[in-house]
mmCIF file of C-alpha atoms in Angstrom:
data_model
loop_
_atom_site.group_PDB
_atom_site.id
_atom_site.type_symbol
_atom_site.label_atom_id
_atom_site.label_comp_id
_atom_site.label_asym_id
_atom_site.label_seq_id
_atom_site.Cartn_x
_atom_site.Cartn_y
_atom_site.Cartn_z
ATOM 1 C CA MET A 27 138.804 134.238 127.102
ATOM 2 C CA ARG A 28 137.485 131.097 128.811
ATOM 3 C CA LYS A 29 133.918 132.228 128.328
ATOM 4 C CA THR A 30 134.569 132.741 124.600
ATOM 5 C CA ILE A 31 136.046 129.264 124.213
ATOM 6 C CA ILE A 32 133.114 127.685 126.073
ATOM 7 C CA GLN A 33 130.563 129.617 124.009
ATOM 8 C CA GLY A 34 132.435 128.758 120.796
ATOM 9 C CA SER A 35 132.518 125.071 121.698
ATOM 10 C CA ILE A 36 128.803 125.106 122.535
ATOM 11 C CA THR A 37 128.072 126.735 119.170
ATOM 12 C CA VAL A 38 130.079 124.078 117.314
ATOM 13 C CA LEU A 39 128.437 121.311 119.360
ATOM 14 C CA LEU A 40 125.042 122.827 118.720
ATOM 15 C CA PHE A 41 125.626 122.700 114.982
ATOM 16 C CA PHE A 42 126.855 119.120 114.957
ATOM 17 C CA GLY A 43 124.125 118.176 117.446
ATOM 18 C CA THR A 44 121.469 119.625 115.148
ATOM 19 C CA TRP A 45 122.996 117.793 112.211
ATOM 20 C CA PHE A 46 123.164 114.529 114.137
ATOM 21 C CA ALA A 47 119.587 114.873 115.397
ATOM 22 C CA LEU A 48 118.346 115.540 111.871
ATOM 23 C CA THR A 49 120.183 112.504 110.475
ATOM 24 C CA GLN A 50 117.979 110.312 112.691
ATOM 25 C CA ILE A 51 115.174 110.844 110.202
ATOM 26 C CA ASP A 52 115.260 108.944 106.920
ATOM 27 C CA TRP A 53 114.959 112.010 104.704
ATOM 28 C CA VAL A 54 115.561 110.028 101.523
ATOM 29 C CA LYS A 55 112.327 108.178 102.259
ATOM 30 C CA VAL A 56 110.495 111.296 103.443
ATOM 31 C CA PHE A 57 111.312 113.223 100.271
ATOM 32 C CA ASN A 58 110.883 110.208 97.967
ATOM 33 C CA VAL A 59 114.408 110.713 96.618
ATOM 34 C CA GLN A 60 114.556 107.074 95.541
ATOM 35 C CA LYS A 61 111.329 107.441 93.584
ATOM 36 C CA VAL A 62 112.681 110.478 91.739
ATOM 37 C CA THR A 63 115.964 108.670 91.012
ATOM 38 C CA ASP A 64 114.078 105.588 89.782
ATOM 39 C CA LYS A 65 111.933 107.729 87.518
ATOM 40 C CA THR A 66 115.032 109.422 86.085
ATOM 41 C CA GLU A 67 116.606 106.030 85.429
ATOM 42 C CA GLN A 68 113.434 104.719 83.837
ATOM 43 C CA LYS A 69 113.212 107.709 81.522
ATOM 44 C CA LEU A 70 116.902 107.518 80.608
ATOM 45 C CA GLY A 71 116.566 103.817 79.839
ATOM 46 C CA GLU A 72 113.731 104.581 77.449
ATOM 47 C CA LEU A 73 115.613 107.478 75.812
ATOM 48 C CA PHE A 74 118.797 105.476 75.229
ATOM 49 C CA TRP A 75 116.978 102.382 74.034
ATOM 50 C CA GLU A 76 115.097 104.583 71.525
ATOM 51 C CA VAL A 77 118.468 105.640 70.079
ATOM 52 C CA PHE A 78 119.493 102.023 69.438
ATOM 53 C CA LYS A 79 116.027 101.014 68.286
ATOM 54 C CA LYS A 80 116.091 103.728 65.637
ATOM 55 C CA THR A 81 119.633 103.161 64.397
ATOM 56 C CA GLU A 82 120.024 99.393 64.746
ATOM 57 C CA ASN A 83 118.032 96.420 63.589
ATOM 58 C CA GLU A 84 116.489 94.360 66.396
ATOM 59 C CA SER A 85 116.389 90.611 65.878
ATOM 60 C CA THR A 86 112.917 89.170 66.126
ATOM 61 C CA LYS A 87 113.782 85.614 65.058
ATOM 62 C CA ALA A 88 112.131 83.275 67.527
ATOM 63 C CA PRO A 89 115.082 80.857 68.024
ATOM 64 C CA VAL A 90 117.412 83.802 68.756
ATOM 65 C CA VAL A 91 115.083 85.718 71.053
ATOM 66 C CA ASN A 92 113.922 82.577 72.879
ATOM 67 C CA ALA A 93 117.423 81.248 73.432
ATOM 68 C CA ILE A 94 118.741 84.500 74.896
ATOM 69 C CA ASP A 95 115.569 84.851 76.938
ATOM 70 C CA SER A 96 116.046 81.317 78.333
ATOM 71 C CA ILE A 97 119.623 82.109 79.368
ATOM 72 C CA VAL A 98 118.665 85.395 81.058
ATOM 73 C CA THR A 99 115.631 83.858 82.780
ATOM 74 C CA HIS A 100 117.703 80.935 84.075
ATOM 75 C CA ILE A 101 120.371 83.239 85.504
ATOM 76 C CA CYS A 102 117.769 85.504 87.062
ATOM 77 C CA THR A 103 115.813 82.716 88.736
ATOM 78 C CA SER A 104 118.992 81.040 90.018
ATOM 79 C CA ASN A 105 120.206 84.313 91.533
ATOM 80 C CA ALA A 106 116.937 85.792 92.794
ATOM 81 C CA ILE A 107 117.103 88.665 90.298
ATOM 82 C CA ASP A 108 113.773 90.174 89.332
ATOM 83 C CA ARG A 109 113.414 88.941 85.740
ATOM 84 C CA LYS A 110 110.805 91.576 84.924
ATOM 85 C CA LYS A 111 113.372 94.261 85.625
ATOM 86 C CA VAL A 112 115.675 93.039 82.862
ATOM 87 C CA LYS A 113 114.659 93.945 79.329
ATOM 88 C CA VAL A 114 116.679 91.957 76.816
ATOM 89 C CA HIS A 115 117.185 93.146 73.239
ATOM 90 C CA VAL A 116 119.153 91.291 70.570
ATOM 91 C CA LEU A 117 120.490 93.516 67.803
ATOM 92 C CA ASN A 118 121.705 92.315 64.418
ATOM 93 C CA LYS A 119 125.261 93.588 64.367
ATOM 94 C CA ASP A 120 128.641 91.987 63.655
ATOM 95 C CA GLU A 121 130.335 93.636 66.615
ATOM 96 C CA VAL A 122 131.214 91.312 69.490
ATOM 97 C CA ASN A 123 129.469 93.397 72.101
ATOM 98 C CA ALA A 124 126.931 93.395 74.893
ATOM 99 C CA PHE A 125 126.106 96.249 77.241
ATOM 100 C CA ALA A 126 123.671 97.502 79.794
ATOM 101 C CA LEU A 127 121.551 100.646 79.638
ATOM 102 C CA PRO A 128 119.740 102.307 82.548
ATOM 103 C CA ASN A 129 116.582 100.715 83.930
ATOM 104 C CA GLY A 130 117.696 97.161 83.181
ATOM 105 C CA HIS A 131 117.947 97.262 79.391
ATOM 106 C CA LEU A 132 120.410 94.598 78.298
ATOM 107 C CA ILE A 133 121.620 94.750 74.698
ATOM 108 C CA VAL A 134 123.290 91.759 73.066
ATOM 109 C CA TYR A 135 124.740 91.964 69.546
ATOM 110 C CA THR A 136 124.442 88.930 67.323
ATOM 111 C CA GLY A 137 128.204 89.266 66.703
ATOM 112 C CA LEU A 138 128.751 88.159 70.288
ATOM 113 C CA ILE A 139 126.554 85.083 69.855
ATOM 114 C CA VAL A 140 128.291 84.183 66.597
ATOM 115 C CA ASN A 141 131.733 84.494 68.152
ATOM 116 C CA SER A 142 130.893 82.465 71.253
ATOM 117 C CA ASP A 143 132.126 78.906 70.827
ATOM 118 C CA SER A 144 129.952 77.662 73.620
ATOM 119 C CA GLN A 145 126.830 78.852 75.384
ATOM 120 C CA GLU A 146 128.842 79.213 78.619
ATOM 121 C CA GLU A 147 130.964 81.922 77.012
ATOM 122 C CA LEU A 148 127.882 83.863 75.995
ATOM 123 C CA THR A 149 126.284 83.273 79.394
ATOM 124 C CA GLY A 150 129.420 84.629 81.085
ATOM 125 C CA VAL A 151 129.208 87.915 79.184
ATOM 126 C CA ILE A 152 125.472 88.181 79.888
ATOM 127 C CA CYS A 153 126.156 87.565 83.592
ATOM 128 C CA HIS A 154 128.806 90.301 83.559
ATOM 129 C CA GLU A 155 126.326 92.780 82.095
ATOM 130 C CA LEU A 156 123.592 91.652 84.487
ATOM 131 C CA ALA A 157 126.022 92.306 87.331
ATOM 132 C CA HIS A 158 126.491 95.871 86.043
ATOM 133 C CA ILE A 159 122.697 96.270 86.125
ATOM 134 C CA GLU A 160 122.261 94.735 89.572
ATOM 135 C CA LEU A 161 125.143 96.688 91.086
ATOM 136 C CA ASN A 162 123.743 99.951 89.690
ATOM 137 C CA HIS A 163 126.960 100.594 87.756
ATOM 138 C CA VAL A 164 125.150 102.070 84.762
ATOM 139 C CA MET A 165 123.715 105.055 86.630
ATOM 140 C CA LYS A 166 126.949 105.513 88.571
ATOM 141 C CA LYS A 167 128.884 105.717 85.318
ATOM 142 C CA LEU A 168 126.410 108.097 83.707
ATOM 143 C CA VAL A 169 126.413 110.438 86.692
ATOM 144 C CA LYS A 170 130.188 110.376 86.804
ATOM 145 C CA GLU A 171 130.683 110.902 83.076
ATOM 146 C CA ILE A 172 128.006 113.456 82.328
ATOM 147 C CA GLY A 173 126.685 114.585 85.697
ATOM 148 C CA LEU A 174 123.299 114.411 87.374
ATOM 149 C CA SER A 175 122.269 117.863 86.178
ATOM 150 C CA VAL A 176 122.674 116.912 82.500
ATOM 151 C CA LEU A 177 120.905 113.592 83.089
ATOM 152 C CA ILE A 178 117.924 115.299 84.692
ATOM 153 C CA SER A 179 117.782 117.857 81.892
ATOM 154 C CA MET A 180 117.706 114.958 79.399
ATOM 155 C CA THR A 181 114.667 113.453 81.093
ATOM 156 C CA THR A 182 112.856 116.765 81.091
ATOM 157 C CA GLY A 183 113.374 117.145 77.366
ATOM 158 C CA ASN A 184 116.081 119.775 77.505
ATOM 159 C CA GLY A 185 118.981 117.491 76.688
ATOM 160 C CA GLY A 186 118.812 117.619 72.905
ATOM 161 C CA PRO A 187 119.004 114.495 70.736
ATOM 162 C CA GLU A 188 122.753 114.819 70.118
ATOM 163 C CA VAL A 189 123.612 114.709 73.824
ATOM 164 C CA ILE A 190 121.400 111.646 74.304
ATOM 165 C CA LYS A 191 123.017 109.950 71.313
ATOM 166 C CA GLN A 192 126.502 110.651 72.630
ATOM 167 C CA ALA A 193 125.633 109.334 76.084
ATOM 168 C CA ALA A 194 124.076 106.180 74.614
ATOM 169 C CA LYS A 195 127.165 105.651 72.447
ATOM 170 C CA MET A 196 129.375 106.112 75.484
ATOM 171 C CA LEU A 197 127.510 103.347 77.317
ATOM 172 C CA SER A 198 127.827 100.932 74.404
ATOM 173 C CA SER A 199 131.454 101.548 73.570
ATOM 174 C CA SER A 200 133.365 102.318 76.732
ATOM 175 C CA ALA A 201 134.192 100.343 79.837
ATOM 176 C CA PHE A 202 133.433 101.154 83.425
ATOM 177 C CA ASP A 203 136.095 101.942 85.997
ATOM 178 C CA ARG A 204 138.588 99.192 86.589
ATOM 179 C CA GLY A 205 137.129 98.633 90.074
ATOM 180 C CA LEU A 206 133.572 98.394 88.779
ATOM 181 C CA GLU A 207 134.616 95.988 86.000
ATOM 182 C CA LYS A 208 136.274 93.708 88.489
ATOM 183 C CA GLU A 209 133.269 93.883 90.787
ATOM 184 C CA ALA A 210 131.019 92.911 87.863
ATOM 185 C CA ASP A 211 133.351 90.057 86.881
ATOM 186 C CA ILE A 212 133.348 88.625 90.386
ATOM 187 C CA LYS A 213 129.585 88.988 90.657
ATOM 188 C CA ALA A 214 129.262 87.321 87.239
ATOM 189 C CA VAL A 215 131.228 84.320 88.527
ATOM 190 C CA ASP A 216 128.831 84.080 91.489
ATOM 191 C CA TYR A 217 125.870 84.226 89.133
ATOM 192 C CA LEU A 218 127.387 81.556 86.878
ATOM 193 C CA ILE A 219 128.087 79.192 89.758
ATOM 194 C CA GLN A 220 124.599 79.678 91.170
ATOM 195 C CA ALA A 221 123.208 78.966 87.713
ATOM 196 C CA LYS A 222 125.458 75.880 87.474
ATOM 197 C CA VAL A 223 127.421 77.246 84.508
ATOM 198 C CA ASN A 224 131.173 76.726 84.343
ATOM 199 C CA PRO A 225 132.852 80.134 84.901
ATOM 200 C CA GLU A 226 136.168 78.893 83.530
ATOM 201 C CA LEU A 227 134.718 78.927 80.053
ATOM 202 C CA PHE A 228 133.934 82.628 80.522
ATOM 203 C CA ALA A 229 137.567 83.197 81.464
ATOM 204 C CA GLU A 230 138.682 81.229 78.441
ATOM 205 C CA PHE A 231 136.502 83.416 76.249
ATOM 206 C CA LEU A 232 138.379 86.452 77.521
ATOM 207 C CA TYR A 233 141.710 84.747 76.853
ATOM 208 C CA LYS A 234 140.630 83.822 73.380
ATOM 209 C CA LEU A 235 139.374 87.243 72.444
ATOM 210 C CA SER A 236 142.333 89.040 73.922
ATOM 211 C CA ASP A 237 144.493 87.226 71.435
ATOM 212 C CA LYS A 238 145.723 89.901 69.083
ATOM 213 C CA GLU A 239 145.983 87.455 66.155
ATOM 214 C CA ASN A 240 142.282 86.952 66.144
ATOM 215 C CA ASP A 241 140.952 87.894 62.710
ATOM 216 C CA ALA A 242 137.824 89.503 64.034
ATOM 217 C CA LEU A 243 139.681 91.921 66.276
ATOM 218 C CA LYS A 244 138.189 94.986 64.679
ATOM 219 C CA TYR A 245 134.766 93.763 65.708
ATOM 220 C CA LEU A 246 135.715 92.897 69.249
ATOM 221 C CA THR A 247 134.211 95.937 70.870
ATOM 222 C CA TRP A 248 133.403 94.166 74.128
ATOM 223 C CA VAL A 249 136.991 93.084 74.647
ATOM 224 C CA SER A 250 138.713 96.180 73.317
ATOM 225 C CA THR A 251 136.652 98.381 75.605
ATOM 226 C CA HIS A 252 137.310 96.139 78.573
ATOM 227 C CA PRO A 253 141.071 96.381 79.075
ATOM 228 C CA ASP A 254 143.389 93.692 80.412
ATOM 229 C CA SER A 255 141.303 90.741 79.352
ATOM 230 C CA LYS A 256 144.096 88.354 80.310
ATOM 231 C CA GLU A 257 144.302 89.789 83.789
ATOM 232 C CA ARG A 258 140.530 89.546 84.104
ATOM 233 C CA ALA A 259 140.579 85.940 82.927
ATOM 234 C CA GLU A 260 143.198 85.175 85.572
ATOM 235 C CA TYR A 261 141.296 86.608 88.495
ATOM 236 C CA ILE A 262 138.080 84.994 87.298
ATOM 237 C CA ILE A 263 139.808 81.615 87.324
ATOM 238 C CA GLU A 264 141.372 82.406 90.690
ATOM 239 C CA TYR A 265 138.044 83.432 92.199
ATOM 240 C CA SER A 266 136.144 80.459 90.816
ATOM 241 C CA LYS A 267 138.698 77.973 92.158
ATOM 242 C CA GLY A 268 137.180 75.592 94.665
ATOM 243 C CA LYS A 269 133.679 76.773 93.815
ATOM 244 C CA THR A 270 132.951 73.924 91.447
ATOM 245 C CA ALA A 271 129.400 72.809 91.089
ATOM 246 C CA ASP A 272 127.516 70.257 89.087
ATOM 247 C CA TYR A 273 127.630 72.186 85.812
ATOM 248 C CA LYS A 274 124.766 71.833 83.388
ATOM 249 C CA PRO A 275 124.133 73.645 80.088
ATOM 250 C CA ILE A 276 121.201 76.042 80.151
ATOM 251 C CA LEU A 277 120.171 75.470 76.560
ATOM 252 C CA SER A 278 119.839 72.023 75.101
ATOM 253 C CA LYS A 279 122.436 71.117 72.472
ATOM 254 C CA GLU A 280 119.744 71.362 69.854
ATOM 255 C CA LYS A 281 118.588 74.792 70.950
ATOM 256 C CA TRP A 282 122.139 76.166 70.978
ATOM 257 C CA GLU A 283 122.820 74.752 67.521
ATOM 258 C CA ASN A 284 119.569 76.185 66.261
ATOM 259 C CA LEU A 285 120.587 79.563 67.558
ATOM 260 C CA LYS A 286 123.939 79.432 65.812
ATOM 261 C CA ALA A 287 122.349 78.113 62.634
ATOM 262 C CA GLU A 288 119.809 80.899 62.663
ATOM 263 C CA LEU A 289 122.628 83.398 62.703
ATOM 264 C CA GLY A 290 124.284 81.589 59.798
ATOM 265 C CA THR A 291 127.343 80.161 61.498
ATOM 266 C CA GLU A 292 126.640 76.463 61.285
ATOM 267 C CA MET B 12 121.837 134.760 122.481
ATOM 268 C CA ILE B 13 121.875 138.478 121.733
ATOM 269 C CA HIS B 14 122.519 141.047 124.464
ATOM 270 C CA SER B 15 122.079 144.794 124.296
ATOM 271 C CA LYS B 16 124.878 146.232 126.346
ATOM 272 C CA GLN B 17 126.132 149.609 127.384
ATOM 273 C CA PHE B 18 129.040 150.621 125.151
ATOM 274 C CA SER B 19 132.024 152.445 126.638
ATOM 275 C CA TYR B 20 130.749 155.680 125.088
ATOM 276 C CA GLU B 21 127.649 156.990 123.364
ATOM 277 C CA PRO B 22 128.111 156.537 119.585
ATOM 278 C CA GLY B 23 127.270 159.452 117.314
ATOM 279 C CA GLU B 24 124.691 159.407 114.517
ATOM 280 C CA HIS B 25 127.268 158.835 111.787
ATOM 281 C CA GLU B 26 128.941 156.023 113.715
ATOM 282 C CA ALA B 27 125.656 154.217 114.270
ATOM 283 C CA GLU B 28 124.900 154.442 110.564
ATOM 284 C CA THR B 29 128.249 153.001 109.484
ATOM 285 C CA ALA B 30 128.120 150.222 112.116
ATOM 286 C CA SER B 31 124.633 149.285 110.984
ATOM 287 C CA SER B 32 125.822 149.224 107.352
ATOM 288 C CA SER B 33 128.409 146.588 108.145
ATOM 289 C CA TYR B 34 125.561 144.157 108.942
ATOM 290 C CA LEU B 35 123.504 145.297 105.973
ATOM 291 C CA MET B 36 126.526 144.629 103.803
ATOM 292 C CA SER B 37 126.457 140.946 104.672
ATOM 293 C CA LEU B 38 122.690 140.785 104.125
ATOM 294 C CA ILE B 39 122.941 142.263 100.637
ATOM 295 C CA ALA B 40 125.820 139.922 99.883
ATOM 296 C CA ILE B 41 123.760 136.919 100.965
ATOM 297 C CA VAL B 42 121.117 137.827 98.406
ATOM 298 C CA VAL B 43 123.675 138.455 95.679
ATOM 299 C CA GLY B 44 126.055 135.608 96.345
ATOM 300 C CA LEU B 45 123.915 132.919 97.873
ATOM 301 C CA PRO B 46 125.251 130.097 95.703
ATOM 302 C CA LEU B 47 128.823 131.092 96.452
ATOM 303 C CA PRO B 48 129.209 131.427 100.217
ATOM 304 C CA ILE B 49 132.528 133.241 99.956
ATOM 305 C CA ILE B 50 130.844 136.363 98.528
ATOM 306 C CA ASN B 51 129.359 137.526 101.843
ATOM 307 C CA LEU B 52 132.674 137.036 103.561
ATOM 308 C CA ILE B 53 134.465 139.099 100.928
ATOM 309 C CA ALA B 54 131.808 141.820 101.196
ATOM 310 C CA THR B 55 132.123 142.136 104.969
ATOM 311 C CA LEU B 56 135.896 141.895 104.714
ATOM 312 C CA VAL B 57 136.009 144.769 102.221
ATOM 313 C CA PHE B 58 133.768 146.801 104.505
ATOM 314 C CA TYR B 59 135.934 145.928 107.484
ATOM 315 C CA MET B 60 139.104 146.970 105.665
ATOM 316 C CA GLY B 61 137.517 150.255 104.703
ATOM 317 C CA ASN B 62 136.579 151.018 108.310
ATOM 318 C CA ARG B 63 139.682 149.701 110.040
ATOM 319 C CA LYS B 64 140.732 153.177 111.050
ATOM 320 C CA SER B 65 137.262 154.318 111.994
ATOM 321 C CA THR B 66 135.951 154.902 115.521
ATOM 322 C CA TYR B 67 135.840 152.106 118.088
ATOM 323 C CA PHE B 68 132.072 151.559 117.817
ATOM 324 C CA VAL B 69 132.251 151.183 114.041
ATOM 325 C CA ARG B 70 135.329 148.943 114.165
ATOM 326 C CA TRP B 71 133.745 146.791 116.850
ATOM 327 C CA HIS B 72 130.587 146.100 114.823
ATOM 328 C CA CYS B 73 132.494 145.595 111.576
ATOM 329 C CA THR B 74 134.568 142.968 113.396
ATOM 330 C CA GLN B 75 131.517 141.201 114.840
ATOM 331 C CA ALA B 76 129.886 141.136 111.384
ATOM 332 C CA LEU B 77 133.080 139.760 109.831
ATOM 333 C CA LEU B 78 133.603 137.062 112.462
ATOM 334 C CA SER B 79 130.033 135.844 112.218
ATOM 335 C CA GLN B 80 130.411 135.556 108.448
ATOM 336 C CA LEU B 81 133.611 133.580 108.854
ATOM 337 C CA SER B 82 131.933 130.709 110.688
ATOM 338 C CA MET B 83 129.039 130.677 108.243
ATOM 339 C CA LEU B 84 131.638 130.393 105.490
ATOM 340 C CA PHE B 85 132.784 127.020 106.829
ATOM 341 C CA ILE B 86 129.258 125.670 107.164
ATOM 342 C CA ASN B 87 128.117 126.948 103.776
ATOM 343 C CA SER B 88 131.263 126.008 101.874
ATOM 344 C CA PHE B 89 131.029 122.436 103.063
ATOM 345 C CA GLY B 90 127.377 122.295 102.017
ATOM 346 C CA PHE B 91 128.167 123.963 98.711
ATOM 347 C CA TRP B 92 130.912 121.505 97.731
ATOM 348 C CA TRP B 93 128.858 118.564 98.922
ATOM 349 C CA THR B 94 126.064 119.710 96.603
ATOM 350 C CA VAL B 95 128.504 120.173 93.709
ATOM 351 C CA SER B 96 129.853 116.664 94.229
ATOM 352 C CA ILE B 97 126.307 115.265 94.120
ATOM 353 C CA LEU B 98 125.556 117.104 90.897
ATOM 354 C CA PHE B 99 128.767 116.340 89.073
ATOM 355 C CA THR B 100 130.251 113.161 90.534
ATOM 356 C CA ASP B 101 128.898 109.756 91.519
ATOM 357 C CA GLU B 102 128.036 110.984 95.032
ATOM 358 C CA THR B 103 124.350 110.406 95.808
ATOM 359 C CA ILE B 104 121.756 112.230 97.903
ATOM 360 C CA THR B 105 121.684 110.686 101.371
ATOM 361 C CA SER B 106 119.722 111.444 104.539
ATOM 362 C CA LYS B 107 122.999 112.694 106.009
ATOM 363 C CA TYR B 108 123.304 115.270 103.222
ATOM 364 C CA ILE B 109 119.694 116.445 103.558
ATOM 365 C CA ALA B 110 120.139 116.704 107.347
ATOM 366 C CA TYR B 111 123.298 118.790 106.832
ATOM 367 C CA ILE B 112 121.574 121.166 104.447
ATOM 368 C CA MET B 113 118.729 121.555 106.953
ATOM 369 C CA ALA B 114 121.091 122.219 109.843
ATOM 370 C CA ALA B 115 122.984 124.731 107.693
ATOM 371 C CA PHE B 116 119.694 126.349 106.712
ATOM 372 C CA ILE B 117 118.595 126.692 110.357
ATOM 373 C CA PHE B 118 121.918 128.316 111.269
ATOM 374 C CA ASN B 119 121.788 130.609 108.245
ATOM 375 C CA VAL B 120 118.265 131.749 109.059
ATOM 376 C CA THR B 121 119.185 132.344 112.708
ATOM 377 C CA GLU B 122 122.185 134.357 111.611
ATOM 378 C CA PHE B 123 120.090 136.236 109.073
ATOM 379 C CA ILE B 124 117.489 137.241 111.673
ATOM 380 C CA ALA B 125 120.189 138.180 114.166
ATOM 381 C CA THR B 126 121.881 140.295 111.523
ATOM 382 C CA ILE B 127 118.679 142.197 110.691
ATOM 383 C CA TYR B 128 117.944 142.760 114.361
ATOM 384 C CA THR B 129 121.489 143.942 115.043
ATOM 385 C CA ALA B 130 121.484 146.244 112.030
ATOM 386 C CA ILE B 131 118.302 147.906 113.320
ATOM 387 C CA GLN B 132 119.587 148.214 116.879
ATOM 388 C CA THR B 133 123.018 149.583 115.961
ATOM 389 C CA ARG B 134 121.344 152.088 113.667
ATOM 390 C CA LYS B 135 119.650 153.419 116.806
ATOM 391 C CA GLY B 136 123.037 153.566 118.488
ATOM 392 C CA ILE B 137 122.317 150.551 120.721
ATOM 393 C CA HIS B 138 125.289 148.274 121.244
ATOM 394 C CA VAL B 139 124.445 144.611 120.622
ATOM 395 C CA GLU B 140 126.723 141.718 121.515
ATOM 396 C CA TRP B 141 126.096 138.271 120.093
ATOM 397 C CA TRP B 142 126.585 134.972 121.846
ATOM 398 C CA PHE B 143 130.213 133.866 121.296
ATOM 399 C CA TYR B 144 130.933 136.522 118.623
ATOM 400 C CA GLY B 145 130.506 139.360 121.113
ATOM 401 C CA PRO B 146 133.151 138.156 123.601
ATOM 402 C CA LEU B 147 135.343 137.108 120.654
ATOM 403 C CA THR B 148 135.115 140.589 119.172
ATOM 404 C CA ASN B 149 136.012 142.054 122.592
ATOM 405 C CA ILE B 150 139.239 140.031 122.448
ATOM 406 C CA VAL B 151 140.082 140.912 118.844
ATOM 407 C CA CYS B 152 138.956 144.530 118.762
ATOM 408 C CA LYS B 153 140.672 146.839 121.230
ATOM 409 C CA SER B 154 139.832 150.457 121.872
#
């Protein structure tokens, strides 16, 4: 009996020992797993962006594109984010929405710009989406919602256009997990403070848009898909307390007004 | 790891054939049910149930085959569900996972080779006792 127990224990130890010994090697690096994952993300980003490019109208107006580009560049340089990684697209659509696609594609609808009373509000939403990109939330959500196997089949051309369309729609019109949203909000506050943008105005934007009496509610995709805006506004204010900095607008007053005027609001 | 021992009696031709089949059963099941590790366990279990009342030599080898499958079930099931969670949830491929699959693979191959060897030997009527499973079978299976 004793011999059996000893032999059994040695067998179990041998297995775990083998496992432990093998974990000492960085297999992810050896097998280039990261490279494969990056390639999948890159391909998915292209596929999803194609869907929006075909169905929506991309804004090419210089004041609009330049202004959004200035905001994104400023946030990236202040927070050591690789600017080249982020691909910004402004789409002409009334919906108050902004979202991230795989491989750093950031989509901003003109409806969001129009409905932002100040550039800080718009910057806050952009920071939130940039946080989703930087924290790799987009791929996490995709894998969770549709699974790695389907994602890989999409990149190899076996996904079918309808599946790709559905997945792209899901990314533009549904929120992440509560935990991920909060993580992105907190990260956004950090980004804003580093970029010397007042985060309280971002919180106020959430308060404002969560107001049910707002006429444009039907267009408020960004808020309706991100639940508990009031709660989010509260923890944003709470988190940004005591983190005050010397706030400065990113865009000049003239540039911001030009942007709004270009979109026909002023 | 594997010892050829003298059995308490000389098994007959038919006994050797049936005992050898119990190992072959798990080999065939591995090929058929590789993605689902429970299949080989079920196969050996069915074979074991069918030969419960057979001679001691046959029962002994059916038991050893079954017990060896049981431990592989734990290793393979864990690897199987880990893989499923990577494919369908937000779990990612880590070095730990790859190392586990490798360790599981090494153990599976070892078991596979041992099973083939034992199937051949028992077919010749030679009694083979495995490391750990042999003494364990001696406890479980009484004449």
